[in-house]
Short mmCIF file of C-alpha atoms in Angstrom, two decimals:
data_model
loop_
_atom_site.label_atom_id
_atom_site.label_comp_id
_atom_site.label_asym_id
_atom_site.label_seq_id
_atom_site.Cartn_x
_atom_site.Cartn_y
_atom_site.Cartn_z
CA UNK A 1 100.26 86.29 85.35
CA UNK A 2 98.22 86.00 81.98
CA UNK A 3 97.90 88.53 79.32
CA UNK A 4 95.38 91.19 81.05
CA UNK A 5 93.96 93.67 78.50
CA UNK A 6 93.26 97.49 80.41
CA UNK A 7 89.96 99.36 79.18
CA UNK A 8 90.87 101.78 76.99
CA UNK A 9 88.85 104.59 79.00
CA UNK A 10 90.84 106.57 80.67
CA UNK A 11 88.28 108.30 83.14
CA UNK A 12 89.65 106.82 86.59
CA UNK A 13 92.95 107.65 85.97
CA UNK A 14 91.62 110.99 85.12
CA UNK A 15 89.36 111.37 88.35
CA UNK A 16 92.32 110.02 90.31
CA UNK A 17 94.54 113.00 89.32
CA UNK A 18 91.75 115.34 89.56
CA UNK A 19 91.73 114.26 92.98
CA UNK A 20 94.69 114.58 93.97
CA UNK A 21 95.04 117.82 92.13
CA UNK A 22 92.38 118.79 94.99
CA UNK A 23 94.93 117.94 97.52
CA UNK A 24 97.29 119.79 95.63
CA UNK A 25 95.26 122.88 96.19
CA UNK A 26 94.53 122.29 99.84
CA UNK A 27 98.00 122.01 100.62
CA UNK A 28 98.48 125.77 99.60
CA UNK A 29 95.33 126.56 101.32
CA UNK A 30 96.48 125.05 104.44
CA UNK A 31 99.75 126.88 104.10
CA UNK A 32 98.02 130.05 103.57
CA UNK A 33 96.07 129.54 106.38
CA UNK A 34 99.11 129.24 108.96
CA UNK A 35 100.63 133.13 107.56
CA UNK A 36 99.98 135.61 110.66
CA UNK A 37 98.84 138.13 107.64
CA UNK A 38 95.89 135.54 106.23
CA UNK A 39 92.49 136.71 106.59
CA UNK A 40 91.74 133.26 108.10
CA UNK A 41 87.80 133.43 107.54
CA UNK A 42 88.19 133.86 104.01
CA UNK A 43 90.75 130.88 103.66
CA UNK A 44 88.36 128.65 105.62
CA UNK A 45 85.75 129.79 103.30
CA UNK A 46 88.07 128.38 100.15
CA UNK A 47 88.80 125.39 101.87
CA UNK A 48 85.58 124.48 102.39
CA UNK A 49 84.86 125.19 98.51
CA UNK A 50 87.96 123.12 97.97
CA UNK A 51 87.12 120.47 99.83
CA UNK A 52 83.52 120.12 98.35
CA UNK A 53 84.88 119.92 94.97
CA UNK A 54 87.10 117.30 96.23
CA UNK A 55 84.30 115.15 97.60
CA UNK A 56 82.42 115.47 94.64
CA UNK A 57 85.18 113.90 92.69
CA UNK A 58 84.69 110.83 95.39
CA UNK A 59 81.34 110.84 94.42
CA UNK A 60 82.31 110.53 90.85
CA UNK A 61 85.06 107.98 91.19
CA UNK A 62 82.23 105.51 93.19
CA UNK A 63 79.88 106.41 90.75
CA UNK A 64 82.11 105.34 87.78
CA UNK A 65 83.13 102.04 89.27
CA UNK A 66 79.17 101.14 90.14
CA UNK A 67 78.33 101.99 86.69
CA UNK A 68 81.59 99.70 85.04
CA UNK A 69 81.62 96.33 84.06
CA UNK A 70 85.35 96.26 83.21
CA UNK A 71 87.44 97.96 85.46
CA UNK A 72 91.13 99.06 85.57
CA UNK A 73 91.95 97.23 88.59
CA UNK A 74 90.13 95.64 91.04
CA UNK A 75 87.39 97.40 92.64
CA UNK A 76 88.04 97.42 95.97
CA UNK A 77 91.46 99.33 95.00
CA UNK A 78 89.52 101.45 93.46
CA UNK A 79 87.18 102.45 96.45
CA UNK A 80 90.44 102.32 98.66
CA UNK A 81 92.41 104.78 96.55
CA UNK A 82 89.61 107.36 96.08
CA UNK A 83 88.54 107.16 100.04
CA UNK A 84 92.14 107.55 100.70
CA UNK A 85 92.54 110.77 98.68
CA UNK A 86 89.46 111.96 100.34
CA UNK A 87 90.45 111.31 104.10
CA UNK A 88 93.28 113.40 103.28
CA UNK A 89 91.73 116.24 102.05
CA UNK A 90 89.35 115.72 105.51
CA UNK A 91 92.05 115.83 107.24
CA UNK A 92 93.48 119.32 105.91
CA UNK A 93 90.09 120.60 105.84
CA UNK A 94 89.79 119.80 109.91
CA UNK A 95 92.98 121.52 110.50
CA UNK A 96 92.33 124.78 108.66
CA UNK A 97 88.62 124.85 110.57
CA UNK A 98 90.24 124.09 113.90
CA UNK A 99 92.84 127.31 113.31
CA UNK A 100 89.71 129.08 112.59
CA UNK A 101 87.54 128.43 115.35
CA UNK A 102 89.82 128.31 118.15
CA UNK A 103 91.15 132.07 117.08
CA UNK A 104 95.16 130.54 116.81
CA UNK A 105 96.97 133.73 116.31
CA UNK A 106 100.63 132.38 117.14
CA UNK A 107 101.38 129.00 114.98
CA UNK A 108 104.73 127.53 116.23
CA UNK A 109 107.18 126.68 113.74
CA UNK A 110 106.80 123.31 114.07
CA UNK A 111 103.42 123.24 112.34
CA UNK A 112 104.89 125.19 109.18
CA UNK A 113 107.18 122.75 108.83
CA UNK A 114 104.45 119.83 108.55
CA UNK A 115 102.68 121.49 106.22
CA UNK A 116 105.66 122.03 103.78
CA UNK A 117 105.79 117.70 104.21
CA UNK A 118 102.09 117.52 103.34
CA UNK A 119 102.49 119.78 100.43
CA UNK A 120 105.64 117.78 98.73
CA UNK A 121 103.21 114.76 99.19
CA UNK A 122 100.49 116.55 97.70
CA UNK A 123 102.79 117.12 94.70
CA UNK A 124 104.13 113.70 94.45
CA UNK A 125 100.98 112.08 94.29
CA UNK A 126 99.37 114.64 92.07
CA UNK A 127 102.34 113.54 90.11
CA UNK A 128 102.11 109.37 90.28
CA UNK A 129 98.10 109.59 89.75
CA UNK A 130 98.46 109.86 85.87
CA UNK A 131 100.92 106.95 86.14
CA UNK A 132 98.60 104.72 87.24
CA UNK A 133 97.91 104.07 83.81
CA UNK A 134 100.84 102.87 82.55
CA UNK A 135 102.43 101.60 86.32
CA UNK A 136 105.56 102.64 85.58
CA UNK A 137 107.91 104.89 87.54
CA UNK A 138 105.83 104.32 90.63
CA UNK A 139 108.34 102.67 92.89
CA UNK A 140 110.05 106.11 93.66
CA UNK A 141 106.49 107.61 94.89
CA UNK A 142 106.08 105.17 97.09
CA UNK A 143 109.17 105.09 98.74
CA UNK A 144 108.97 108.99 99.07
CA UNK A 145 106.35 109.15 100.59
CA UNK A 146 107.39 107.00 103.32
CA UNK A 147 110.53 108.83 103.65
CA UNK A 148 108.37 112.00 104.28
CA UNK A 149 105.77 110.36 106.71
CA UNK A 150 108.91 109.32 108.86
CA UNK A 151 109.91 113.30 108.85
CA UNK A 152 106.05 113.75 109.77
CA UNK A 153 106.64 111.71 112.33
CA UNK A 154 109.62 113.57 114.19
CA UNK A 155 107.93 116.58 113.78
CA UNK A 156 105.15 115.64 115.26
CA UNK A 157 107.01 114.22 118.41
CA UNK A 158 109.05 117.56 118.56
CA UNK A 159 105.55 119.45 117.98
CA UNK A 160 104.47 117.39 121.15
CA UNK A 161 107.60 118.36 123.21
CA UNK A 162 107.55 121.93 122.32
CA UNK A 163 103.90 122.33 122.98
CA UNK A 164 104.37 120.34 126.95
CA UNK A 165 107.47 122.39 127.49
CA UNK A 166 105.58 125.17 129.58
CA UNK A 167 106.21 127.79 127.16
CA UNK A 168 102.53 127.54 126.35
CA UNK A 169 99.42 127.73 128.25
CA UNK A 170 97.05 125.14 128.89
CA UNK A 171 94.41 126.39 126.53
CA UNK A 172 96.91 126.87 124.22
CA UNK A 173 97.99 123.70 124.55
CA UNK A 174 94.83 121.97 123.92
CA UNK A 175 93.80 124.10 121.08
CA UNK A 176 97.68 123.47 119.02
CA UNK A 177 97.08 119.90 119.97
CA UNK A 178 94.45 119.37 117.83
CA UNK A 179 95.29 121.37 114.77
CA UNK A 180 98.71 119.14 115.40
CA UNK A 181 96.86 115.50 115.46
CA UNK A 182 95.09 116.61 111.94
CA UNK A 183 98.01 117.20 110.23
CA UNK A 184 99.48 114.13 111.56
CA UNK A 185 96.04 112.38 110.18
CA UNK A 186 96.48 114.03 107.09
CA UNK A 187 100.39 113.00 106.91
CA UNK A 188 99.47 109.09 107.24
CA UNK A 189 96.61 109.45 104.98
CA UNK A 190 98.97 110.06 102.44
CA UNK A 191 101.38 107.23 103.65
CA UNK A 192 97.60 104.69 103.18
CA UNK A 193 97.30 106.28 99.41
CA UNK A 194 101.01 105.58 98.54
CA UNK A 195 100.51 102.15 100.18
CA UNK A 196 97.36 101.50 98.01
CA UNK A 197 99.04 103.00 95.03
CA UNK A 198 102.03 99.92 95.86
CA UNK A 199 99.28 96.97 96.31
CA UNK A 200 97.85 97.88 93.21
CA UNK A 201 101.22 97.78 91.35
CA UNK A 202 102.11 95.05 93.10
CA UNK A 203 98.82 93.18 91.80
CA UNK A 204 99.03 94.41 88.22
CA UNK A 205 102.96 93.64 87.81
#
């Protein structure tokens, strides 16, 4: 591939983090959210805050590449990579309103345990977004973050078991169900930003 120069604005890379800096924060939110002790309506009431601030960074990030000639990378990475972030952050957002609505008082262990996945990921991309810049040192995100989706994965398939066992009711049942598929959305919405974050690489290598 010919010599390719980079703009030397630095305002994607810097939404990008900011982004995932949201995620970062709604992580711990989500965590918070699954303590016995939390006062759940004030949590939810962050979260949404959080999650606001993270779509206005969307907002930004399409705004940015709409208004740039020369772009870092191709554009339709770009709209990829910020949508991604954001579908996360959906996706944590959904969970922590359906713990709130359906009045979950008893979390099962199982659901702690996704959430401590979804906040390494959170770190590890708030980590590779500055990297963008340079694309160095990305091949270990990548490959972490599929590691950790595959541990999403058996969690959520011992989740499954646990909650069909009979140790719960029905209601129960359905109500843990859902708060269970969100995580798992927001689990391989991080696997779809790693994956972007590897095309992109891939391209500009």
């Amino acid at each position: 591939m010919g010599l390719r120069l980079r703009p030397v604005d630095t305002s994607f890379y810097d939404l990008f983090t900011e982004s995932a800096q949201h995620l970062v924060k709604g992580a711990a939110l989500l965590a918070e959210m699954l303590s016995e002790s939390s006062d759940k309506p004030d949590v939810a009431e962050r979260m949404r805050a959080a999650e606001h601030a993270a779509d206005e960074t969307t907002h930004a990030i399409i705004k940015k590449v709409n208004s740039t000639f020369v772009t870092p990378f191709d554009r339709e990475d770009i709209y990829d990579l910020g949508a991604g972030l954001d579908d996360v952050m959906d996706w944590m957002d959904e969970a922590v309103d359906f713990i709130l609505l359906y009045e979950v008082d008893t979390i099962p262990a199982e659901l702690s345990e996704q959430v401590e996945v979804l906040q390494r990921c959170a770190e590890l991309t708030a980590d590779a977004m500055p990297r963008l810049q340079s694309m160095k040192s990305l091949e270990d995100y990548w490959i972490e973050i599929n590691r950790l989706e595959n541990t999403g994965d058996r969690n959520h398939r011992r989740t499954l078991a646990k909650l069909f066992s009979g140790e719960y009711k029905t209601i129960e049942v359905l109500k843990l169900k859902d708060i269970v598929t969100s995580l798992e959305g927001a689990i391989d919405a991080f696997e779809k930003v790693a994956n972007t974050v590897e095309q992109i690489a891939v391209k500009e290598s």
